[in-house]
């Protein structure tokens, strides 16, 4: 399995190095530096040299590298790298060179705990935080306390402490949907789907059993033959490890004992009847070889009680653009030469409203005429209390021995960042 | 102060002073600095005794840091490590389970001969610890110890103890025990001295199976992967049992961790082989599809792992993901490795009903910036044309549109693809030949040139100015690359056979140039063959040069059936990423004679043996395998009956074929055509060659020409045989 774990910076300096198995030497780091970091031609995240394989993931100019010497489980190695990043983020915010340097002792402690002899162990953030702490506060070294921690770390519900107590029992559910769209120049939808995440913040005492219900078509159709048509077809669901997968497989009920605090309860995917919150109509014409005209209309396609916020359109311009003359009725539009795009920012768009951007890009004449590839227009936005898939949380029931009453909150958010693409 | 006469100044000296400071904070800070120096690769082994003094502490963080240091330098300071033993042994009795686990975990990592003997007693105790956290750590420590000194593990009965621990009440302990046992098992079986007759270290029995299935639902995600890996190794002939395993594993498809999903897919794929109920098989496949698609919304690296595996799964079960082509459409900002894999899968999923969407998508990609991706997209258009008859015309139209863009690399790639389409649908699209010829001047890559020349030669009778076009290439003959030379030579001969009156002079000229001024033995030999054929028996020449060629088709699999089965049992692993068996990149990148033989037995005929030989070639290559995009396509040629790739490497040309430097089936085809544009009827050429080429004592390597010539015509790989015959002639 994982024989060694390294973190490199952009220059190829080793920031963290941890060997897990005796089959590699520390100097293997040099091989990675020479073969990958200083080689601009590497285009693949796995490099095998002889029988040594390097798996790397890049984040903020850092290389997170795992080394193996066997026919390793590639999926596991990459999942682990991303888990490490998630853990690091949760411990010290941003994962970049500075934070890694500042927290190297902590990172060593973590890497020691989450992998043993190359096999990933416990990587539940909440549990880790109970015995690997950031602050220099003298830790409770009482054996009874540690006993509790270790029992939890290995127990059937490794994600939850036993003695959680709250005055007010509350649970917050956030349904966050990311819309992926790619629309052709003719306005037909090539691909539209929704990646949904249901995040939960549970502040519940004791060991609560939760049951969670959605307007899942498969469940609703089964129980209710009258044909409530607002049910959503979910293509696939994936759950946090606290969810009992057997029960879901058998009856599609989602029941679980939640971890304490924030966690991602489930992910889902839906491809049918996706409601596109924003409609973009783009007319882009190349006039001769020196000018390009833009005419872009954005329209909010949802109830006028709601509104979209933080809308950012990235409108590509040819590489040889010198300036762009932008006219907008709302928001701000600005040409960003470094990225070859015009960025049009709209702070807010009420449902039903529409706005227009018109612009004219001037190009320098070039000797070699290169065809402009016309990359797609990219739109980022957020719409609160709206789900593109139409998903609704029907209930969240909490059962606990002491039978307390609990308050539940539900929020919906649909957003896009880098995945809502319109060709023209 | 240190007793050793170290340097009296410098960083290490200061550190050593601080390590011996009377203040706790200062000492701890110094340890941190030592670790920092260690990380950047400075040698701080000299501080060993100073660091060691700080081991005895109540501060857990400090203890961990000291342990980290010890793990690094224990090997270099074996005599001093012994000083640490006491603390370790004491810690393994600490009331705090975290400390107990830490000490046993670290001791296993020290790798110093002297300390190992002291490890056994604490390990014995920790394996029976009341705390599961300690037990799970101890389980893995057995694997560590086995790696160091297997005798000790056996003497102390740790293996038996591990076997018992599979029944532990705690799922995490079970998972780690399974991981440790599997680790030891692999270590034993991969040992060169391993005798397959020996009793296996870890056999998954029915009894164990049930315990694993129970633990599976309760343990952590990583534990699940370990348990699923063990389930994949379970062997049974009982169909009911296999069904049961699949049913118990299927819920894991819903797990959030991609590696659990793929591990579950692996188990189901393995045990499904023994399930004969059609409906059950269908049901498993149906449940497998959505989670695989969901993996596409993971980070790009995980996506890539999923895509490579989907590619394999589709070769086995083409009904998986039938209507899901759209989800594989490339996003503009996908990394290249993801895009290329998606392209391949899209072509696999293409059928009559969705080919229009595919084509418009591919056309879109052909206008992107990345040259590699553009070329692959154009190739994919060709593949779609070859795969779906009814869409061929639309594909050709798209290609013509692309040629009209006059972007150099687009035109050249389209040209190569066109040639394949002509091969697949002979005499169907002659109308577009003038358009292709109009782009003659744009071509500067040998492959594209060779493709166009092949087209001209093939359709010489329909192209009025074929002789003019070809004479342009004859003029520059000696400056061209060898594939172009070979292709020109053949095309001119074809032209002569079709229109003898206009090209008499041309053929004379090229044969002269090729035999006298050319440095490539392949080209010279081919020219000699043609010359003899033409001068002795024009009818035979016609039969050989203008022989009927079987139409090409798209390979459904890129690996042999036996290898495919093996790889499906490796879903999620590196082998599945490379589509190559494990032996090719593990263990000095070489395949032992035994495993070659084993593979030979797997398949029915010689083919597999030859593939294994190829694998050896790849294995040697992979020694320096940086760019593993070059996944060899061992199986590509097989369905076409083009034996060229199974030839034994003797000439540079053949060797490069064997090396299979591309992932694309068509690539291989092209390179084969490069050498064998003129497929000869085997019987004839065999006789005439024997008489002609060698009778005249051509002073060139024997095997060069016949190899490529024969193989392509024969239809089954018998390249070995003709060579023997030829050698017999001497």
Tab-separated table of C-alpha atoms in Angstrom, chain A residues 14-22 26 35 39 43-51 53 55-58 68-76 78-80 82-83 104-105 108-109 112-113 116-117 119-124 131-132 136 139 141 143 146-147 150-151 153-156 180 189-191 193 195 235-241 245-246 248-249 264 267 269 371 373 375-376 418 421 423, chain B residues 32 35-36 39-40 60-61 64-65 68 71-72 95-98 102 105 109 111 131-133 136-137 140 143-144 147 170 172 176 179 183 217-222 224-225 251-252 254-259 261-262 287 290-291 293-295 297 299 301-302 304-305 326-327 331-333 336-337 361 364 367-370 372 407 570 572-575 577-578 582 585-587 622-623 625-626 628:
chain	number	residue	atom	x	y	z
A	14	UNK	CA	10.144	18.767	0.557
A	15	UNK	CA	7.811	20.247	3.168
A	16	UNK	CA	6.623	17.004	4.706
A	17	UNK	CA	8.078	13.579	4.308
A	18	UNK	CA	6.823	10.492	6.014
A	19	UNK	CA	7.844	6.925	5.188
A	20	UNK	CA	5.385	4.207	6.085
A	21	UNK	CA	7.019	1.112	4.704
A	22	UNK	CA	10.647	0.081	4.505
A	26	UNK	CA	13.802	9.137	1.693
A	35	UNK	CA	10.806	13.391	-12.976
A	39	UNK	CA	9.438	18.088	-15.985
A	43	UNK	CA	0.279	15.249	-17.894
A	44	UNK	CA	-0.814	12.361	-15.780
A	45	UNK	CA	-1.368	12.147	-12.032
A	46	UNK	CA	0.227	8.701	-11.761
A	47	UNK	CA	3.826	8.159	-12.786
A	48	UNK	CA	5.388	4.731	-12.641
A	49	UNK	CA	9.143	4.404	-12.765
A	50	UNK	CA	10.390	0.877	-12.529
A	51	UNK	CA	8.104	-0.579	-9.916
A	53	UNK	CA	4.494	4.593	-8.611
A	55	UNK	CA	0.412	9.466	-7.222
A	56	UNK	CA	0.095	13.199	-6.993
A	57	UNK	CA	-2.620	15.741	-6.461
A	58	UNK	CA	-1.983	19.448	-6.846
A	68	UNK	CA	3.652	2.923	-3.692
A	69	UNK	CA	5.728	-0.077	-4.662
A	70	UNK	CA	2.967	-2.558	-5.389
A	71	UNK	CA	-0.133	-2.942	-7.475
A	72	UNK	CA	-1.794	-0.401	-5.227
A	73	UNK	CA	-5.439	0.502	-5.101
A	74	UNK	CA	-5.321	3.716	-7.155
A	75	UNK	CA	-8.800	4.810	-6.160
A	76	UNK	CA	-7.928	4.464	-2.502
A	78	UNK	CA	-6.380	9.381	-4.523
A	79	UNK	CA	-9.325	9.313	-2.148
A	80	UNK	CA	-6.812	9.349	0.660
A	82	UNK	CA	-8.178	14.291	-0.999
A	83	UNK	CA	-9.153	13.219	2.489
A	104	UNK	CA	4.284	20.790	10.227
A	105	UNK	CA	4.299	19.280	13.691
A	108	UNK	CA	3.267	14.827	11.243
A	109	UNK	CA	1.005	13.935	14.101
A	112	UNK	CA	1.144	9.239	11.949
A	113	UNK	CA	-2.404	8.694	13.085
A	116	UNK	CA	-0.273	2.894	9.712
A	117	UNK	CA	2.075	0.707	7.664
A	119	UNK	CA	-3.063	1.351	5.430
A	120	UNK	CA	-5.330	4.340	6.063
A	121	UNK	CA	-6.871	4.208	9.513
A	122	UNK	CA	-9.348	6.552	11.100
A	123	UNK	CA	-9.823	9.727	9.076
A	124	UNK	CA	-13.006	11.067	10.637
A	131	UNK	CA	-7.283	13.616	20.466
A	132	UNK	CA	-5.115	15.582	18.081
A	136	UNK	CA	-0.959	24.008	23.001
A	139	UNK	CA	-4.296	17.935	26.960
A	141	UNK	CA	-4.100	12.820	29.535
A	143	UNK	CA	-6.476	7.392	30.887
A	146	UNK	CA	-8.329	8.385	26.284
A	147	UNK	CA	-10.161	5.146	26.713
A	150	UNK	CA	-10.142	5.178	21.508
A	151	UNK	CA	-13.379	3.304	21.958
A	153	UNK	CA	-12.328	5.843	17.218
A	154	UNK	CA	-12.779	2.153	16.702
A	155	UNK	CA	-16.392	1.686	17.685
A	156	UNK	CA	-19.424	0.893	15.608
A	180	UNK	CA	-23.729	21.369	-14.556
A	189	UNK	CA	-29.087	21.465	-23.894
A	190	UNK	CA	-26.229	19.023	-24.430
A	191	UNK	CA	-25.996	18.051	-20.863
A	193	UNK	CA	-27.430	17.584	-14.436
A	195	UNK	CA	-24.801	17.328	-8.191
A	235	UNK	CA	-30.089	8.803	-10.421
A	236	UNK	CA	-27.788	7.888	-7.641
A	237	UNK	CA	-27.258	8.583	-3.966
A	238	UNK	CA	-24.150	8.233	-1.889
A	239	UNK	CA	-24.104	8.444	1.838
A	240	UNK	CA	-21.943	9.343	4.754
A	241	UNK	CA	-20.745	6.243	6.492
A	245	UNK	CA	-26.713	1.251	3.548
A	246	UNK	CA	-28.537	-2.040	3.985
A	248	UNK	CA	-31.436	2.058	2.041
A	249	UNK	CA	-30.867	-0.803	-0.333
A	264	UNK	CA	-22.105	15.773	4.661
A	267	UNK	CA	-24.579	13.302	-2.229
A	269	UNK	CA	-27.215	13.153	-8.728
A	371	UNK	CA	-8.750	30.475	-35.638
A	373	UNK	CA	-11.461	28.483	-30.520
A	375	UNK	CA	-14.343	28.771	-25.486
A	376	UNK	CA	-17.718	28.648	-23.768
A	418	UNK	CA	-17.217	26.787	-13.411
A	421	UNK	CA	-21.193	26.626	-19.743
A	423	UNK	CA	-21.325	27.810	-26.262
B	32	UNK	CA	10.645	20.581	16.485
B	35	UNK	CA	12.350	17.417	12.808
B	36	UNK	CA	12.215	20.408	10.492
B	39	UNK	CA	12.352	16.988	6.668
B	40	UNK	CA	14.429	19.137	4.384
B	60	UNK	CA	2.257	13.148	24.144
B	61	UNK	CA	3.058	15.544	21.330
B	64	UNK	CA	5.402	11.574	19.067
B	65	UNK	CA	8.059	13.895	17.728
B	68	UNK	CA	9.284	10.249	14.536
B	71	UNK	CA	11.926	5.931	13.137
B	72	UNK	CA	14.195	7.855	10.817
B	95	UNK	CA	-2.672	3.023	31.391
B	96	UNK	CA	-3.411	5.343	28.481
B	97	UNK	CA	-4.401	3.289	25.417
B	98	UNK	CA	-3.194	5.995	23.045
B	102	UNK	CA	1.758	4.630	19.917
B	105	UNK	CA	3.163	1.224	16.388
B	109	UNK	CA	8.766	0.853	12.471
B	111	UNK	CA	13.789	-1.718	11.912
B	131	UNK	CA	-8.911	-1.746	24.148
B	132	UNK	CA	-9.783	-2.209	20.451
B	133	UNK	CA	-7.661	0.757	19.441
B	136	UNK	CA	-6.056	-2.847	15.783
B	137	UNK	CA	-2.632	-1.216	15.986
B	140	UNK	CA	-0.775	-4.275	11.796
B	143	UNK	CA	2.706	-7.465	9.474
B	144	UNK	CA	5.545	-5.072	10.218
B	147	UNK	CA	8.496	-7.921	7.061
B	170	UNK	CA	-14.752	-4.782	16.851
B	172	UNK	CA	-11.941	-1.982	12.891
B	176	UNK	CA	-6.829	-4.311	10.222
B	179	UNK	CA	-5.160	-6.080	6.042
B	183	UNK	CA	-0.096	-8.096	3.525
B	217	UNK	CA	-21.293	-2.919	7.170
B	218	UNK	CA	-19.875	-1.562	10.365
B	219	UNK	CA	-16.296	-0.588	9.838
B	220	UNK	CA	-14.652	2.554	8.544
B	221	UNK	CA	-14.415	3.281	4.834
B	222	UNK	CA	-10.778	2.182	4.574
B	224	UNK	CA	-14.277	-1.712	4.014
B	225	UNK	CA	-11.767	-1.533	1.198
B	251	UNK	CA	-25.283	-1.821	-0.974
B	252	UNK	CA	-21.665	-0.616	-0.780
B	254	UNK	CA	-23.859	3.790	-2.348
B	255	UNK	CA	-20.830	4.627	-0.242
B	256	UNK	CA	-19.478	8.146	-0.495
B	257	UNK	CA	-15.883	6.998	-0.838
B	258	UNK	CA	-15.011	6.188	-4.452
B	259	UNK	CA	-12.514	3.512	-3.510
B	261	UNK	CA	-17.450	1.787	-4.646
B	262	UNK	CA	-14.758	0.460	-6.957
B	287	UNK	CA	-27.152	-1.177	-9.892
B	290	UNK	CA	-25.361	4.979	-11.500
B	291	UNK	CA	-22.572	4.913	-8.890
B	293	UNK	CA	-21.495	7.753	-13.308
B	294	UNK	CA	-21.523	9.567	-9.985
B	295	UNK	CA	-17.790	9.035	-9.679
B	297	UNK	CA	-18.306	14.304	-10.285
B	299	UNK	CA	-11.993	15.285	-8.301
B	301	UNK	CA	-7.797	12.107	-10.424
B	302	UNK	CA	-10.527	9.928	-8.936
B	304	UNK	CA	-9.704	9.264	-14.119
B	305	UNK	CA	-9.414	6.074	-12.087
B	326	UNK	CA	-23.899	12.350	-22.555
B	327	UNK	CA	-22.408	12.264	-19.099
B	331	UNK	CA	-16.031	19.799	-20.037
B	332	UNK	CA	-13.893	22.612	-21.371
B	333	UNK	CA	-11.769	22.662	-18.239
B	336	UNK	CA	-6.373	16.272	-20.745
B	337	UNK	CA	-6.014	12.785	-19.279
B	361	UNK	CA	-19.608	17.092	-29.823
B	364	UNK	CA	-16.646	20.965	-31.197
B	367	UNK	CA	-11.663	23.254	-32.634
B	368	UNK	CA	-10.066	23.321	-29.195
B	369	UNK	CA	-6.518	24.381	-28.503
B	370	UNK	CA	-4.768	21.285	-27.271
B	372	UNK	CA	-3.252	16.112	-28.804
B	407	UNK	CA	-5.579	24.093	-39.824
B	570	UNK	CA	-8.118	-5.865	-10.275
B	572	UNK	CA	-9.422	0.125	-8.940
B	573	UNK	CA	-5.792	-0.960	-8.799
B	574	UNK	CA	-2.788	0.293	-10.718
B	575	UNK	CA	-3.012	-2.678	-13.071
B	577	UNK	CA	-5.142	1.945	-14.695
B	578	UNK	CA	-2.505	0.723	-17.087
B	582	UNK	CA	0.697	-6.433	-12.376
B	585	UNK	CA	5.415	-2.987	-13.595
B	586	UNK	CA	6.062	-4.617	-10.245
B	587	UNK	CA	9.154	-6.551	-9.317
B	622	UNK	CA	8.190	0.094	-18.263
B	623	UNK	CA	11.443	0.062	-16.421
B	625	UNK	CA	8.067	4.139	-18.222
B	626	UNK	CA	7.481	7.780	-17.748
B	628	UNK	CA	2.376	5.609	-19.668
